[in-house]
Coordinates of C-alpha atoms in Angstrom, one line a residue:
Chain A
M17 CA 97.2 4.2 -7.6
K18 CA 100.0 1.8 -6.9
Y19 CA 100.2 -1.4 -9.0
G20 CA 102.4 -4.5 -8.9
I21 CA 102.7 -7.7 -11.0
V22 CA 103.3 -11.1 -9.3
L23 CA 103.1 -14.8 -9.8
F24 CA 101.3 -16.8 -7.1
P25 CA 102.9 -20.3 -6.8
S26 CA 100.7 -23.3 -6.1
K27 CA 98.8 -23.7 -2.8
R28 CA 101.4 -26.2 -1.4
I29 CA 104.2 -23.7 -1.9
Q30 CA 102.1 -20.8 -0.5
D31 CA 101.2 -22.9 2.6
F32 CA 104.9 -23.8 3.0
A33 CA 106.0 -20.2 2.7
N34 CA 103.2 -19.0 5.1
S35 CA 104.3 -21.4 7.8
Y36 CA 107.5 -19.2 8.0
R37 CA 106.0 -15.8 6.9
K38 CA 103.5 -16.0 9.8
R39 CA 106.5 -15.6 12.2
Y40 CA 109.0 -13.7 10.2
D41 CA 107.4 -11.6 7.5
S42 CA 105.8 -8.3 8.4
H43 CA 103.9 -8.4 5.1
Y44 CA 102.2 -11.7 6.0
A45 CA 98.7 -10.2 6.2
L46 CA 99.1 -7.9 3.2
I47 CA 99.5 -10.3 0.3
P48 CA 99.7 -14.1 -0.3
P49 CA 103.1 -15.6 -0.9
H50 CA 104.3 -14.5 -4.3
I51 CA 107.2 -14.0 -6.8
T52 CA 107.4 -10.3 -7.7
L53 CA 107.7 -9.7 -11.4
K54 CA 107.4 -6.0 -11.3
Y55 CA 107.8 -3.9 -8.1
P56 CA 105.2 -1.4 -7.1
F57 CA 104.7 1.4 -9.7
E58 CA 102.4 4.4 -9.9
A59 CA 99.9 4.5 -12.7
D60 CA 96.7 6.3 -13.4
E61 CA 93.4 4.5 -13.4
G62 CA 92.9 5.9 -16.9
Q63 CA 95.9 3.8 -18.1
L64 CA 94.4 0.6 -16.8
K65 CA 92.7 -0.4 -20.1
E66 CA 95.9 0.1 -22.1
M67 CA 97.9 -1.7 -19.4
T68 CA 95.7 -4.8 -19.3
K69 CA 95.6 -5.0 -23.1
E70 CA 99.4 -5.0 -23.1
L71 CA 99.5 -7.6 -20.3
R72 CA 97.2 -9.8 -22.3
R73 CA 99.5 -9.5 -25.3
I74 CA 102.5 -10.3 -23.1
A75 CA 100.7 -13.3 -21.6
A76 CA 99.8 -14.7 -25.0
E77 CA 103.4 -14.6 -26.0
T78 CA 104.6 -16.2 -22.7
E79 CA 105.1 -20.0 -22.3
P80 CA 104.1 -21.8 -19.1
I81 CA 106.5 -20.7 -16.4
P82 CA 108.8 -23.3 -14.8
V83 CA 109.2 -22.6 -11.1
K84 CA 111.9 -24.5 -9.2
V85 CA 112.4 -23.6 -5.5
T86 CA 115.7 -24.9 -4.3
K87 CA 116.7 -23.4 -0.9
F88 CA 116.4 -20.6 1.6
S89 CA 118.6 -17.6 0.8
S90 CA 119.0 -14.0 1.9
F91 CA 119.7 -10.6 0.5
Y92 CA 122.1 -9.8 3.4
P93 CA 124.0 -7.4 3.6
T94 CA 121.8 -5.4 1.2
S95 CA 118.8 -6.2 3.3
N96 CA 117.7 -8.6 6.0
I97 CA 115.2 -10.3 3.7
I98 CA 115.1 -14.1 3.9
Y99 CA 113.5 -15.8 0.9
L100 CA 112.9 -19.1 -0.9
K101 CA 115.2 -19.0 -4.0
V102 CA 113.5 -19.6 -7.3
E103 CA 116.0 -20.8 -9.9
P104 CA 116.2 -18.3 -12.8
N105 CA 115.2 -19.5 -16.2
D106 CA 114.6 -18.1 -19.7
V107 CA 110.8 -17.9 -19.5
L108 CA 110.9 -16.0 -16.2
E109 CA 113.7 -13.8 -17.5
R110 CA 111.9 -12.9 -20.7
L111 CA 108.7 -12.2 -18.9
H112 CA 110.5 -9.9 -16.5
Q113 CA 112.1 -8.1 -19.5
H114 CA 108.7 -7.7 -21.2
L115 CA 107.3 -6.2 -18.0
H116 CA 110.1 -3.6 -18.0
S117 CA 110.0 -2.5 -21.7
G118 CA 107.5 -0.8 -24.1
L119 CA 104.5 0.5 -22.1
F120 CA 106.1 -0.8 -18.9
A121 CA 109.5 0.7 -19.7
G122 CA 111.7 1.6 -16.7
K123 CA 114.9 0.2 -15.4
P124 CA 114.1 -2.4 -12.7
E125 CA 115.0 -1.2 -9.2
F126 CA 117.0 -4.3 -8.6
V127 CA 118.7 -7.0 -10.6
F128 CA 116.0 -9.7 -11.1
V129 CA 116.5 -12.4 -8.5
P130 CA 113.3 -14.5 -8.6
H131 CA 112.3 -15.3 -5.0
I132 CA 109.5 -15.8 -2.5
T133 CA 110.1 -13.6 0.6
I134 CA 109.5 -15.4 3.9
G135 CA 111.2 -13.0 6.3
R136 CA 111.8 -9.3 6.6
D137 CA 112.2 -6.5 9.2
L138 CA 113.8 -8.9 11.6
P139 CA 116.2 -7.4 14.2
G140 CA 119.8 -8.2 13.4
A141 CA 120.3 -10.9 16.1
E142 CA 117.0 -12.6 15.3
Y143 CA 117.7 -12.4 11.6
A144 CA 121.1 -14.1 12.0
D145 CA 119.6 -16.8 14.3
V146 CA 116.6 -17.6 12.0
Y147 CA 118.7 -17.6 8.8
S148 CA 121.4 -19.8 10.2
Q149 CA 118.8 -22.4 10.9
L150 CA 116.9 -22.1 7.6
K151 CA 119.8 -22.1 5.3
L152 CA 120.6 -25.7 6.4
Q153 CA 117.1 -26.9 5.4
N154 CA 116.5 -28.9 2.3
V155 CA 113.8 -27.4 0.1
H156 CA 112.7 -28.7 -3.2
F157 CA 109.6 -27.7 -5.2
E158 CA 109.1 -27.9 -8.9
E159 CA 106.0 -26.8 -10.8
T160 CA 104.7 -24.9 -13.8
I161 CA 102.7 -21.7 -13.4
D162 CA 100.3 -20.7 -16.1
R163 CA 99.3 -17.2 -15.0
F164 CA 100.3 -13.9 -13.5
H165 CA 98.4 -11.2 -11.8
L166 CA 98.1 -7.4 -11.8
L167 CA 97.4 -6.1 -8.3
Y168 CA 96.7 -2.7 -6.8
Q169 CA 97.5 -1.5 -3.3
L170 CA 94.9 -0.3 -0.7
E171 CA 95.5 2.5 1.8
N172 CA 96.3 -0.1 4.5
G173 CA 99.2 -1.5 2.4
S174 CA 97.4 -4.7 1.4
W175 CA 97.0 -5.8 -2.2
T176 CA 93.9 -6.7 -4.2
V177 CA 94.0 -8.6 -7.5
Y178 CA 92.8 -6.5 -10.4
E179 CA 93.2 -9.1 -13.2
T180 CA 94.7 -12.5 -14.0
F181 CA 96.6 -13.1 -17.2
V182 CA 96.8 -16.7 -18.3
V183 CA 99.9 -17.4 -20.4
G184 CA 99.9 -19.0 -23.8
G185 CA 96.8 -17.3 -25.0
K186 CA 94.6 -19.6 -23.0
E187 CA 92.7 -16.7 -21.5
T188 CA 90.3 -16.8 -24.4
V189 CA 87.4 -19.2 -24.1
Chain B
M1 CA 90.6 -27.4 -2.1
K2 CA 88.1 -24.8 -1.0
Y3 CA 87.0 -22.2 -3.5
G4 CA 84.9 -19.1 -3.4
I5 CA 83.6 -16.5 -5.8
V6 CA 83.5 -12.8 -5.0
L7 CA 83.3 -9.2 -6.4
F8 CA 85.9 -6.7 -5.2
P9 CA 84.4 -3.2 -5.1
S10 CA 86.5 -0.3 -6.1
K11 CA 89.5 0.8 -4.1
R12 CA 87.6 3.7 -2.5
I13 CA 84.9 1.3 -1.2
Q14 CA 87.6 -1.2 -0.1
D15 CA 89.4 1.5 1.8
F16 CA 86.2 2.7 3.4
A17 CA 85.3 -0.8 4.5
N18 CA 88.8 -1.6 5.8
S19 CA 88.7 1.5 8.0
Y20 CA 86.0 -0.4 10.0
R21 CA 87.2 -4.0 9.3
K22 CA 90.5 -3.3 10.9
R23 CA 88.8 -2.9 14.2
Y24 CA 85.7 -5.1 13.9
D25 CA 86.3 -7.9 11.4
S26 CA 88.3 -11.0 12.4
H27 CA 88.8 -11.8 8.7
Y28 CA 90.4 -8.4 8.0
A29 CA 93.8 -10.0 7.2
L30 CA 92.4 -13.0 5.3
I31 CA 90.8 -11.3 2.3
P32 CA 90.2 -7.8 0.9
P33 CA 86.7 -6.3 1.3
H34 CA 84.4 -8.2 -1.0
I35 CA 80.8 -9.1 -2.0
T36 CA 80.4 -12.9 -1.8
L37 CA 78.7 -14.4 -4.8
K38 CA 79.2 -18.0 -3.9
Y39 CA 80.2 -19.1 -0.4
P40 CA 83.2 -21.5 0.1
F41 CA 82.7 -24.8 -1.7
E42 CA 84.8 -27.9 -2.1
A43 CA 86.1 -28.8 -5.5
D44 CA 88.8 -30.9 -6.9
E45 CA 91.8 -29.3 -8.6
G46 CA 90.9 -31.6 -11.6
Q47 CA 87.6 -29.7 -12.0
L48 CA 89.4 -26.3 -12.3
K49 CA 89.5 -26.3 -16.0
E50 CA 85.8 -27.1 -16.4
M51 CA 84.9 -24.5 -13.7
T52 CA 86.9 -21.7 -15.3
K53 CA 85.5 -22.5 -18.7
E54 CA 82.0 -22.3 -17.3
L55 CA 82.8 -19.1 -15.3
R56 CA 84.1 -17.5 -18.6
R57 CA 80.8 -18.4 -20.2
I58 CA 78.8 -16.9 -17.4
A59 CA 81.0 -13.8 -17.4
A60 CA 80.5 -13.3 -21.1
E61 CA 76.7 -13.4 -20.6
T62 CA 76.8 -11.0 -17.6
E63 CA 76.3 -7.2 -18.0
P64 CA 78.4 -4.8 -16.0
I65 CA 77.3 -5.1 -12.4
P66 CA 75.7 -2.0 -10.7
V67 CA 76.8 -1.7 -7.1
K68 CA 75.0 0.7 -4.8
V69 CA 76.0 0.8 -1.2
T70 CA 73.4 2.5 0.9
K71 CA 73.8 1.9 4.6
F72 CA 75.2 -0.1 7.4
S73 CA 73.1 -3.1 8.4
S74 CA 73.3 -6.3 10.4
F75 CA 72.2 -10.0 10.2
Y76 CA 71.3 -9.9 13.9
P77 CA 69.7 -12.0 15.4
T78 CA 70.9 -14.7 12.9
S79 CA 74.5 -13.6 13.4
N80 CA 76.4 -10.6 14.8
I81 CA 77.7 -9.7 11.3
I82 CA 77.7 -6.0 10.5
Y83 CA 77.8 -5.1 6.9
L84 CA 77.5 -2.4 4.2
K85 CA 74.3 -3.1 2.4
V86 CA 74.5 -3.5 -1.3
E87 CA 71.1 -2.9 -3.0
P88 CA 69.9 -6.0 -4.8
N89 CA 69.4 -5.6 -8.6
D90 CA 68.7 -7.9 -11.5
V91 CA 72.2 -8.2 -12.8
L92 CA 73.5 -9.3 -9.3
E93 CA 70.6 -11.6 -8.8
R94 CA 71.0 -13.3 -12.2
L95 CA 74.8 -13.7 -11.7
H96 CA 74.1 -15.3 -8.3
Q97 CA 71.6 -17.7 -9.8
H98 CA 74.1 -18.7 -12.6
L99 CA 76.7 -19.5 -9.9
H100 CA 74.2 -21.8 -8.2
S101 CA 73.0 -23.8 -11.2
G102 CA 74.4 -26.1 -13.9
L103 CA 78.0 -27.0 -13.1
F104 CA 77.6 -24.9 -9.9
A105 CA 74.3 -26.3 -8.8
G106 CA 73.5 -26.4 -5.2
K107 CA 71.1 -24.5 -3.1
P108 CA 72.7 -21.4 -1.6
E109 CA 73.3 -21.7 2.1
F110 CA 71.5 -18.4 2.6
V111 CA 69.0 -16.2 0.8
F112 CA 71.2 -13.8 -1.3
V113 CA 71.6 -10.5 0.6
P114 CA 74.4 -8.7 -1.2
H115 CA 76.7 -7.1 1.3
I116 CA 80.2 -6.2 2.3
T117 CA 81.0 -7.5 5.8
I118 CA 82.8 -5.0 8.0
G119 CA 82.3 -6.6 11.5
R120 CA 82.0 -10.1 12.9
D121 CA 82.8 -12.2 16.0
L122 CA 82.2 -9.1 18.2
P123 CA 81.1 -9.9 21.8
G124 CA 77.4 -9.1 22.3
A125 CA 77.9 -5.8 24.2
E126 CA 80.5 -4.5 21.7
Y127 CA 78.3 -5.6 18.8
A128 CA 75.3 -3.6 20.1
D129 CA 77.5 -0.5 20.8
V130 CA 79.2 -0.5 17.5
Y131 CA 76.1 -1.2 15.5
S132 CA 74.0 1.4 17.2
Q133 CA 76.6 4.0 16.2
L134 CA 77.1 2.8 12.6
K135 CA 73.4 2.4 11.7
L136 CA 73.0 6.1 12.1
Q137 CA 75.8 6.9 9.6
N138 CA 75.0 8.1 6.1
V139 CA 76.7 5.9 3.5
H140 CA 76.4 6.3 -0.3
F141 CA 78.5 4.7 -3.0
E142 CA 77.5 4.0 -6.5
E143 CA 79.7 2.3 -9.1
T144 CA 79.7 -0.4 -11.8
I145 CA 81.9 -3.5 -11.4
D146 CA 83.1 -5.3 -14.6
R147 CA 84.7 -8.4 -13.1
F148 CA 84.4 -11.2 -10.6
H149 CA 87.1 -13.5 -9.1
L150 CA 87.5 -17.2 -8.3
L151 CA 89.6 -17.6 -5.1
Y152 CA 91.0 -20.5 -3.2
Q153 CA 91.7 -20.8 0.4
L154 CA 95.1 -21.5 2.0
E155 CA 95.7 -23.5 5.1
N156 CA 95.9 -20.3 7.2
G157 CA 92.4 -19.4 6.2
S158 CA 93.5 -16.6 3.8
W159 CA 92.3 -16.4 0.1
T160 CA 94.4 -16.2 -3.1
V161 CA 92.9 -15.2 -6.4
Y162 CA 93.0 -18.0 -9.0
E163 CA 91.4 -16.1 -11.9
T164 CA 89.5 -13.0 -12.8
F165 CA 86.5 -13.0 -15.1
V166 CA 85.7 -9.8 -16.9
V167 CA 82.0 -9.5 -17.7
G168 CA 80.5 -8.8 -21.1
G169 CA 83.0 -11.0 -23.0
K170 CA 85.7 -8.3 -22.6
E171 CA 88.2 -10.9 -21.4
T172 CA 89.2 -11.8 -25.0
V173 CA 91.9 -9.5 -26.5

């Protein structure tokens, strides 16, 4: 089974992102707007118990996560992905590291550039046109996120949440 | 904000349901296949902490939930919804009651008929044609679900998971 780990920003950021994703993101219907912490990885269902235990441990050691969205940006020329830039910070960086060491060891596929994708798979000309407009826009959101989620992928490519992990040990009653 | 409470069945049931939902369910892209425990309700974000605390308490008192899917059925003539029938059982019934009493008081909109919707909003003739085929099919899934989820709705009608509640008090480390 394929798993992934993400943050969901607040509803207001998700609604803002979706207003663009609807037109520009081929994954619009597959998953809500998110910040990827760990890209899709294969794991056996038998490992789930151990994985969730470890994720609870990591969550308990993680502080509330500052999320500051500052502009539209793009991975061009690596890819045509357009995204909302999330400013890096120590909490995000450490959480990303924890999700790529120990039980979750494995070199990340990419350098960690926290972001919320809002466009992908656009033909070159459309990409250039859309991005040239968006990059001029002012964007500013600031919030604190207190949870992350382990998801699994269905056959149609969509993602279902398996479990939520509240940071700072608040997951206990 | 609008909230809802659902069970997600296993990936194999979700994949099976999606193979029909893709063609017949207008909500296909809005939420993964699910069993609704509490229909959409309005709540203030300020009530979230109290709600999640109460949901953890309810989860701790709930046993693992048997889910037995036995056939295709329909709410016709009340509505054109086609669904996978989930056999009622005491655990599901009690959980449903807990989610409609105390903090969550409020008469359920419908009698609780546990189900996984796979078709809706079909024109009359198509509904009759599709349902006449499906109701002849043999369906049999049996499993145990150990969690439920609190979701909230975005402006585009889609649902994001806010938190997972593992039953039987297993949510503590």
